[in-house]
Amino acid sequence: MKKHFVKNRSLIFVFLLFSSVGCINLKTVGEFAGTSTLGIKNFEQIEYSFYQHCLDRCRDEAIRKYEIKRGEECTCTLYQEADSVTQVIYNSMEGYFEGLGKLSQNELTDYSSDALVSALSAKELGPVRIEEQTAAAFSSLSSTLLRATTDFYRRKKLASYIEDANEPMQVLLAKFRLIIGTNLKGELRFKKERMYTYYMDMKMNNTLLSDYEKGKATSDYYNILDEIQRKELVLEVFAKSLDEIAGGHQMLYDNRNNLSVKTLKGILQGYSSNVKDLISEFNKLNN
Amino acid sequence: MMANLTFDQAKQLSDNFYLLGMAIGDFRYHNWDRLTHEENKELSVTQYSFLKYGEDILAFATTLVMDEVVDSLQKINTITKEINDTIRTLTNIQKGLNVAAAVLILGVAIMNRDTNGIGSSIKDIYETWKSPIA
């Protein structure tokens, strides 16, 4: 009896150890990774690219010079290369966050022991009869233990992946932010200047005679300006969400070993909530 | 020469071309009546060229980022592969549980010297093992 008691206590101890020693809270990591994946995936919704900018420029130039050809001539190799670099960085980051999210989802280790229960309580077991209720209890206990060990394993793995990934991830997020928030957005600044010059030249040359034409040209110019500014804002909001994701990942890394579940949840919730707000702002601007 | 440019230097050059393009435009508009048609046209060509250089350099600066992120990309891709391997291992546990159940039935069939049971149990184990991971 005493031996049985000691054995039970050991089991409970092992169970508690597996449940509590884990450094990272799975649900919190899962939520943060999920929000980050959504935020990063908005890149696919941005209706602007370096290549598109190059095509627009060719079109604008053809209009300005009044060039009519059988086909548009536009060399955009450099711009296509810039898009390729952006795409490679995006793919890498998206793959990482998606993997992190999947690994921290509880469904991953939601094992079903139905097959074992059926086998244990099967009639073919011959002279040995195990009641279905007993088999189910055994199954429930084994599932709980299995869950505890695999969750412990996942926590340890996650903490190690986050530790290894933080430095390269911060580099990638910072560069990606620079590409979108500075370079791609910067291209639009040139488009604005080209449009300003085009309409100003038209005005200074007195090309337009009627009041209607002048009004129409002015209205066209400001409409174009509005559209460019909307695109700039979309890129800016997306870039801000990358900052929040980088901040959240850094926080996860800084506290991977020494934060209680509750505190970690509280801190990461701030980043996740900011990313969610920016996703919603992005969607409003992009529609 | 261009290959030695850093990302920051390229960005600075782009800013300079943008400001030069703007300055030439402002100069043309402020001196519109004083400039001959030819002078104005020539300045306009220069202005558009400056804007084009600035745009091209921004795209070029983006391609330069690749040199700075090669290591980071490699590390993240390796970690992502490890994460996916871990996910696969955890998914395999379910398969292991199903196979264990099938083996249990086989064991009973052997104990009972049930030839038909042994045959069908082996088939079950084989099918469980071969089935794709859910």
Coordinates of C-alpha atoms in Angstrom, one line a residue:
Chain A
M1 CA 0.0 0.0 0.0
K2 CA 2.8 2.4 1.0
K3 CA 4.7 1.4 -2.1
H4 CA 1.6 2.1 -4.2
F5 CA 1.3 5.6 -2.5
V6 CA 5.0 6.4 -3.2
K7 CA 4.6 5.4 -6.8
N8 CA 1.5 7.6 -7.2
R9 CA 3.3 10.5 -5.6
S10 CA 6.2 10.1 -8.0
L11 CA 3.8 10.1 -10.9
I12 CA 2.1 13.3 -9.7
F13 CA 5.5 14.9 -9.2
V14 CA 6.6 14.0 -12.7
F15 CA 3.3 15.3 -14.1
L16 CA 3.6 18.6 -12.2
L17 CA 7.2 19.0 -13.3
F18 CA 6.3 18.5 -16.9
S19 CA 3.4 20.9 -16.6
S20 CA 5.1 23.8 -14.7
V21 CA 8.8 23.8 -15.7
G22 CA 8.0 24.8 -19.3
C23 CA 9.5 28.1 -20.1
I24 CA 7.1 29.3 -22.7
N25 CA 3.3 29.5 -22.5
L26 CA 2.0 27.7 -25.6
K27 CA -1.3 29.5 -26.0
T28 CA 0.3 32.9 -25.7
V29 CA 3.0 32.0 -28.2
G30 CA 0.4 30.5 -30.5
E31 CA -1.7 33.7 -30.4
F32 CA 1.2 36.0 -31.0
A33 CA 2.5 33.8 -33.9
G34 CA -1.0 33.7 -35.4
T35 CA -1.4 37.5 -35.3
S36 CA 2.1 38.0 -36.6
T37 CA 1.4 35.6 -39.6
L38 CA -1.8 37.5 -40.4
G39 CA 0.1 40.8 -40.1
I40 CA 2.9 39.7 -42.4
K41 CA 0.6 38.1 -44.9
N42 CA -1.0 41.5 -45.6
F43 CA 2.1 42.0 -47.8
E44 CA 0.2 39.9 -50.4
Q45 CA -2.7 42.4 -50.3
I46 CA -0.5 45.4 -51.1
E47 CA -1.4 46.4 -54.6
Y48 CA 1.9 48.0 -55.4
S49 CA 5.4 46.7 -56.1
F50 CA 8.7 48.0 -57.6
Y51 CA 7.7 46.4 -60.9
Q52 CA 4.3 48.1 -60.9
H53 CA 6.0 51.4 -60.2
C54 CA 8.2 50.9 -63.2
L55 CA 5.3 50.1 -65.4
D56 CA 3.4 53.2 -64.1
R57 CA 6.4 55.3 -64.9
C58 CA 6.6 54.1 -68.5
R59 CA 2.9 54.8 -68.9
D60 CA 3.3 58.3 -67.4
E61 CA 6.2 59.1 -69.7
A62 CA 4.3 57.9 -72.7
I63 CA 1.5 60.2 -71.8
R64 CA 3.8 63.1 -71.2
K65 CA 5.6 62.7 -74.5
Y66 CA 2.4 61.8 -76.3
E67 CA 4.1 58.7 -77.6
I68 CA 1.8 56.3 -79.4
K69 CA 3.4 52.9 -80.3
R70 CA 2.1 49.5 -81.2
G71 CA 3.2 48.2 -77.9
E72 CA 4.5 49.7 -74.7
E73 CA 8.2 49.5 -74.4
C74 CA 9.4 49.3 -70.8
T75 CA 12.5 47.8 -69.3
C76 CA 12.0 47.0 -65.7
T77 CA 14.7 44.3 -64.9
L78 CA 16.1 46.2 -61.9
Y79 CA 12.6 46.6 -60.4
Q80 CA 11.8 42.9 -60.9
E81 CA 15.0 42.1 -59.1
A82 CA 14.0 44.3 -56.2
D83 CA 10.6 42.5 -56.0
S84 CA 12.4 39.2 -55.9
V85 CA 14.6 40.2 -53.0
T86 CA 11.5 41.4 -51.1
Q87 CA 9.6 38.2 -51.9
V88 CA 12.5 36.0 -50.7
I89 CA 12.6 37.8 -47.3
Y90 CA 8.8 37.7 -47.0
N91 CA 8.6 33.9 -47.7
S92 CA 11.3 33.2 -45.1
M93 CA 9.5 35.2 -42.3
E94 CA 6.1 33.9 -43.2
G95 CA 7.3 30.3 -43.1
Y96 CA 8.8 30.8 -39.7
F97 CA 5.8 32.4 -38.0
E98 CA 3.5 29.8 -39.6
G99 CA 5.7 27.0 -38.2
L100 CA 5.8 28.7 -34.8
G101 CA 2.0 29.0 -34.7
K102 CA 1.5 25.4 -35.7
L103 CA 3.9 24.0 -33.2
S104 CA 2.2 25.9 -30.4
Q105 CA -1.3 24.9 -31.3
N106 CA -2.9 22.4 -28.9
E107 CA -4.6 20.6 -31.7
L108 CA -1.2 19.3 -32.7
T109 CA -1.0 17.1 -29.6
D110 CA -4.7 16.4 -29.3
Y111 CA -4.1 12.7 -29.7
S112 CA -7.0 10.3 -29.9
S113 CA -6.7 7.0 -28.1
D114 CA -10.1 5.7 -29.4
A115 CA -8.3 2.9 -31.4
L116 CA -6.6 1.7 -28.2
V117 CA -9.9 1.8 -26.2
S118 CA -11.6 -0.2 -28.9
A119 CA -8.7 -2.7 -28.9
L120 CA -8.7 -3.1 -25.2
S121 CA -12.4 -3.6 -24.8
A122 CA -12.7 -5.8 -28.0
K123 CA -14.4 -9.1 -27.7
E124 CA -11.5 -10.8 -29.5
L125 CA -9.4 -10.4 -26.3
G126 CA -10.6 -13.8 -25.5
P127 CA -10.8 -14.9 -21.8
V128 CA -9.5 -11.5 -20.6
R129 CA -12.3 -9.0 -20.3
I130 CA -11.6 -5.4 -19.8
E131 CA -14.7 -3.3 -19.2
E132 CA -15.2 -0.4 -21.5
Q133 CA -15.3 2.0 -18.6
T134 CA -11.9 0.9 -17.3
A135 CA -10.4 1.0 -20.8
A136 CA -11.7 4.6 -21.2
A137 CA -10.2 5.6 -17.8
F138 CA -6.9 4.1 -18.8
S139 CA -7.1 5.9 -22.1
S140 CA -7.9 9.2 -20.4
L141 CA -4.9 8.9 -18.0
S142 CA -2.5 7.9 -20.8
S143 CA -3.7 10.8 -22.9
T144 CA -3.1 13.3 -20.0
L145 CA 0.4 12.0 -19.4
L146 CA 1.1 11.9 -23.1
R147 CA -0.2 15.5 -23.4
A148 CA 1.9 16.7 -20.5
T149 CA 5.1 15.2 -21.9
T150 CA 4.6 16.4 -25.4
D151 CA 3.6 19.9 -24.2
F152 CA 6.8 20.0 -22.1
Y153 CA 8.7 18.9 -25.2
R154 CA 7.0 21.6 -27.3
R155 CA 7.7 24.3 -24.8
K156 CA 11.4 23.4 -24.6
K157 CA 11.6 23.3 -28.4
L158 CA 9.8 26.6 -28.8
A159 CA 12.0 28.3 -26.3
S160 CA 15.1 27.0 -28.2
Y161 CA 13.7 28.0 -31.6
I162 CA 12.8 31.5 -30.4
E163 CA 16.2 31.9 -28.9
D164 CA 18.0 30.9 -32.2
A165 CA 15.6 32.8 -34.4
N166 CA 15.5 36.2 -32.6
E167 CA 18.7 37.7 -34.0
P168 CA 18.2 36.8 -37.7
M169 CA 14.5 37.5 -37.4
Q170 CA 15.2 41.1 -36.1
V171 CA 17.5 41.6 -39.1
L172 CA 15.0 40.4 -41.6
L173 CA 12.1 42.3 -40.1
A174 CA 14.2 45.5 -40.0
K175 CA 15.3 45.1 -43.6
F176 CA 11.8 44.2 -44.8
R177 CA 10.5 47.3 -43.0
L178 CA 13.1 49.4 -44.7
I179 CA 12.3 48.0 -48.1
I180 CA 8.5 48.6 -47.7
G181 CA 8.4 51.7 -45.6
T182 CA 11.4 53.5 -47.1
N183 CA 12.2 52.3 -50.6
L184 CA 8.8 51.3 -52.0
K185 CA 7.1 54.2 -50.3
G186 CA 10.0 56.4 -51.5
E187 CA 9.3 55.5 -55.1
L188 CA 5.8 57.0 -54.7
R189 CA 7.5 60.3 -53.7
F190 CA 9.0 60.4 -57.2
K191 CA 5.7 59.7 -58.8
K192 CA 4.2 62.6 -57.0
E193 CA 6.9 64.9 -58.2
R194 CA 6.5 63.7 -61.8
M195 CA 2.8 64.4 -61.6
Y196 CA 3.4 67.8 -60.1
T197 CA 5.8 68.7 -63.0
Y198 CA 3.5 67.3 -65.6
Y199 CA 0.5 69.4 -64.5
M200 CA 2.6 72.5 -63.7
D201 CA 4.2 72.4 -67.2
M202 CA 0.6 72.2 -68.6
K203 CA -0.4 75.2 -66.6
M204 CA 2.7 77.3 -67.4
N205 CA 2.5 76.5 -71.1
N206 CA -1.1 77.7 -71.1
T207 CA -2.0 74.4 -72.9
L208 CA -5.5 74.4 -71.5
L209 CA -7.9 77.1 -72.7
S210 CA -11.3 76.6 -71.3
D211 CA -12.3 76.9 -67.6
Y212 CA -13.7 73.4 -67.8
E213 CA -10.4 71.9 -69.0
K214 CA -8.5 73.8 -66.3
G215 CA -10.9 72.6 -63.6
K216 CA -10.8 69.1 -64.9
A217 CA -6.9 69.0 -65.0
T218 CA -6.8 70.4 -61.4
S219 CA -9.3 67.8 -60.2
D220 CA -7.4 65.0 -62.0
Y221 CA -4.2 66.2 -60.4
Y222 CA -5.6 66.1 -56.8
N223 CA -7.3 62.8 -57.4
I224 CA -4.0 61.3 -58.5
L225 CA -2.3 62.8 -55.4
D226 CA -5.0 61.4 -53.1
E227 CA -4.5 57.9 -54.6
I228 CA -0.7 58.1 -54.2
Q229 CA -1.1 59.3 -50.6
R230 CA -3.5 56.4 -49.9
K231 CA -0.9 53.9 -51.2
E232 CA 1.8 55.6 -49.0
L233 CA -0.4 55.2 -46.0
V234 CA -1.0 51.5 -46.7
L235 CA 2.7 51.0 -46.9
E236 CA 3.3 53.0 -43.7
V237 CA 0.7 51.1 -41.8
F238 CA 2.1 47.8 -43.0
A239 CA 5.7 48.9 -42.0
K240 CA 4.4 49.8 -38.5
S241 CA 2.9 46.4 -38.0
L242 CA 6.4 44.9 -38.8
D243 CA 7.8 47.1 -35.9
E244 CA 5.2 45.7 -33.5
I245 CA 5.9 42.1 -34.6
A246 CA 9.7 42.7 -34.1
G247 CA 9.0 44.2 -30.7
G248 CA 6.8 41.2 -29.7
H249 CA 9.4 38.7 -30.8
Q250 CA 12.1 40.5 -28.9
M251 CA 9.9 40.5 -25.8
L252 CA 9.3 36.8 -26.3
Y253 CA 13.0 36.2 -26.6
D254 CA 13.9 38.4 -23.6
N255 CA 11.5 36.6 -21.3
R256 CA 11.8 33.1 -22.7
N257 CA 13.0 31.7 -19.4
N258 CA 12.0 33.9 -16.5
L259 CA 8.5 35.1 -16.9
S260 CA 5.4 33.6 -15.3
V261 CA 2.6 32.6 -17.7
K262 CA 0.4 35.5 -16.6
T263 CA 3.0 38.2 -17.0
L264 CA 4.1 37.0 -20.4
K265 CA 0.5 36.9 -21.6
G266 CA 0.0 40.5 -20.4
I267 CA 3.1 41.8 -22.2
L268 CA 2.5 40.0 -25.5
Q269 CA -1.1 41.0 -25.5
G270 CA -0.1 44.6 -26.0
Y271 CA 1.9 43.8 -29.1
S272 CA -0.7 41.4 -30.5
S273 CA -3.4 44.0 -29.9
N274 CA -1.3 46.7 -31.7
V275 CA -0.7 44.4 -34.7
K276 CA -4.5 43.6 -34.8
D277 CA -5.3 47.3 -34.8
L278 CA -2.8 47.9 -37.6
I279 CA -4.2 45.0 -39.6
S280 CA -7.7 46.5 -39.3
E281 CA -6.4 49.9 -40.4
F282 CA -4.6 48.3 -43.3
N283 CA -7.8 46.6 -44.4
K284 CA -9.8 49.8 -44.3
L285 CA -7.2 51.7 -46.3
N286 CA -6.8 48.9 -48.8
N287 CA -10.5 48.4 -49.6
Chain B
M1 CA 31.8 51.2 -58.6
M2 CA 28.1 50.7 -58.0
A3 CA 28.7 47.3 -56.6
N4 CA 30.6 48.8 -53.6
L5 CA 27.7 51.0 -52.6
T6 CA 26.0 50.3 -49.3
F7 CA 22.2 50.4 -48.8
D8 CA 22.5 53.7 -46.8
Q9 CA 24.7 55.3 -49.4
A10 CA 22.3 54.4 -52.2
K11 CA 19.4 55.8 -50.2
Q12 CA 21.3 59.0 -49.7
L13 CA 22.0 59.3 -53.4
S14 CA 18.3 58.7 -54.2
D15 CA 17.4 61.6 -51.8
N16 CA 19.9 63.9 -53.5
F17 CA 18.5 63.2 -56.9
Y18 CA 15.0 63.8 -55.7
L19 CA 16.0 67.1 -54.2
L20 CA 17.9 68.1 -57.3
G21 CA 14.9 67.2 -59.5
M22 CA 12.6 69.3 -57.4
A23 CA 15.1 72.3 -57.3
I24 CA 15.4 72.3 -61.1
G25 CA 11.6 72.2 -61.4
D26 CA 11.2 75.2 -59.0
F27 CA 13.9 77.0 -60.9
R28 CA 12.1 76.5 -64.2
Y29 CA 8.8 77.8 -62.8
H30 CA 10.3 80.8 -61.1
N31 CA 12.2 81.8 -64.3
W32 CA 9.7 80.6 -66.8
D33 CA 9.5 83.9 -68.8
R34 CA 13.3 84.5 -68.7
L35 CA 14.2 81.1 -70.1
T36 CA 14.2 80.4 -73.8
H37 CA 12.1 77.5 -75.0
E38 CA 15.3 75.5 -75.7
E39 CA 16.7 76.2 -72.2
N40 CA 13.5 75.3 -70.6
K41 CA 13.3 72.0 -72.6
E42 CA 16.9 71.1 -71.7
L43 CA 16.3 71.7 -68.0
S44 CA 13.1 69.7 -68.2
V45 CA 15.0 66.7 -69.7
T46 CA 17.6 67.0 -66.9
Q47 CA 14.9 67.2 -64.3
Y48 CA 13.2 64.0 -65.5
S49 CA 16.6 62.3 -65.7
F50 CA 17.3 63.1 -62.1
L51 CA 14.0 61.8 -61.0
K52 CA 14.6 58.6 -62.9
Y53 CA 18.0 58.1 -61.4
G54 CA 16.6 58.6 -57.9
E55 CA 13.9 56.0 -58.6
D56 CA 16.3 53.5 -60.1
I57 CA 18.7 53.9 -57.2
L58 CA 15.9 53.0 -54.7
A59 CA 15.2 49.8 -56.6
F60 CA 19.0 49.1 -56.7
A61 CA 19.3 49.8 -53.0
T62 CA 16.7 47.1 -52.4
T63 CA 18.7 44.5 -54.4
L64 CA 21.7 45.4 -52.2
V65 CA 19.7 44.3 -49.1
M66 CA 20.2 40.7 -50.3
D67 CA 23.9 40.8 -49.5
E68 CA 23.1 42.0 -45.9
V69 CA 20.5 39.3 -45.2
V70 CA 21.9 36.2 -46.7
D71 CA 23.1 34.8 -43.3
S72 CA 19.8 35.7 -41.5
L73 CA 17.8 34.1 -44.3
Q74 CA 19.8 30.9 -44.1
K75 CA 19.4 30.7 -40.3
I76 CA 15.6 31.3 -40.4
N77 CA 15.1 28.8 -43.1
T78 CA 17.1 26.2 -41.1
I79 CA 15.0 26.9 -37.9
T80 CA 11.8 26.7 -39.9
K81 CA 12.8 23.3 -41.3
E82 CA 13.6 22.1 -37.7
I83 CA 10.2 23.4 -36.5
N84 CA 8.4 21.5 -39.3
D85 CA 10.4 18.4 -38.5
T86 CA 9.3 18.7 -34.8
I87 CA 5.7 19.1 -36.0
R88 CA 6.0 16.0 -38.1
T89 CA 7.4 14.0 -35.1
L90 CA 4.5 15.1 -32.9
T91 CA 2.0 14.1 -35.6
N92 CA 3.7 10.7 -35.9
I93 CA 2.7 10.0 -32.2
Q94 CA -0.9 9.6 -33.3
K95 CA 0.2 7.1 -35.9
G96 CA 2.1 5.3 -33.2
L97 CA -1.0 5.1 -31.0
N98 CA -3.1 3.6 -33.8
V99 CA -0.4 1.1 -34.7
A100 CA -0.1 0.1 -31.0
A101 CA -3.9 -0.7 -31.0
A102 CA -3.5 -2.8 -34.1
V103 CA -0.6 -4.7 -32.7
L104 CA -2.6 -5.4 -29.5
I105 CA -5.2 -7.2 -31.6
L106 CA -2.5 -9.1 -33.4
G107 CA -1.1 -10.3 -30.1
V108 CA -4.4 -11.6 -29.0
A109 CA -5.0 -13.4 -32.3
I110 CA -1.5 -15.1 -31.9
M111 CA -2.3 -16.1 -28.3
N112 CA -5.6 -17.6 -29.4
R113 CA -3.9 -19.4 -32.3
D114 CA -6.4 -17.7 -34.6
T115 CA -5.0 -18.0 -38.1
N116 CA -7.6 -15.9 -39.8
G117 CA -7.3 -13.3 -37.1
I118 CA -3.5 -13.1 -37.5
G119 CA -3.9 -12.6 -41.2
S120 CA -6.4 -9.8 -40.9
S121 CA -4.5 -8.2 -38.0
I122 CA -1.3 -8.0 -40.1
K123 CA -3.3 -6.4 -42.9
D124 CA -4.7 -3.9 -40.4
I125 CA -1.3 -3.0 -39.1
Y126 CA 0.1 -2.6 -42.6
E127 CA -2.8 -0.3 -43.6
T128 CA -2.6 1.8 -40.4
W129 CA 1.1 2.2 -40.9
K130 CA 0.7 3.1 -44.6
S131 CA -2.2 5.5 -44.0
P132 CA -1.3 9.2 -44.3
I133 CA -0.9 11.2 -41.2
A134 CA -4.1 13.1 -40.3

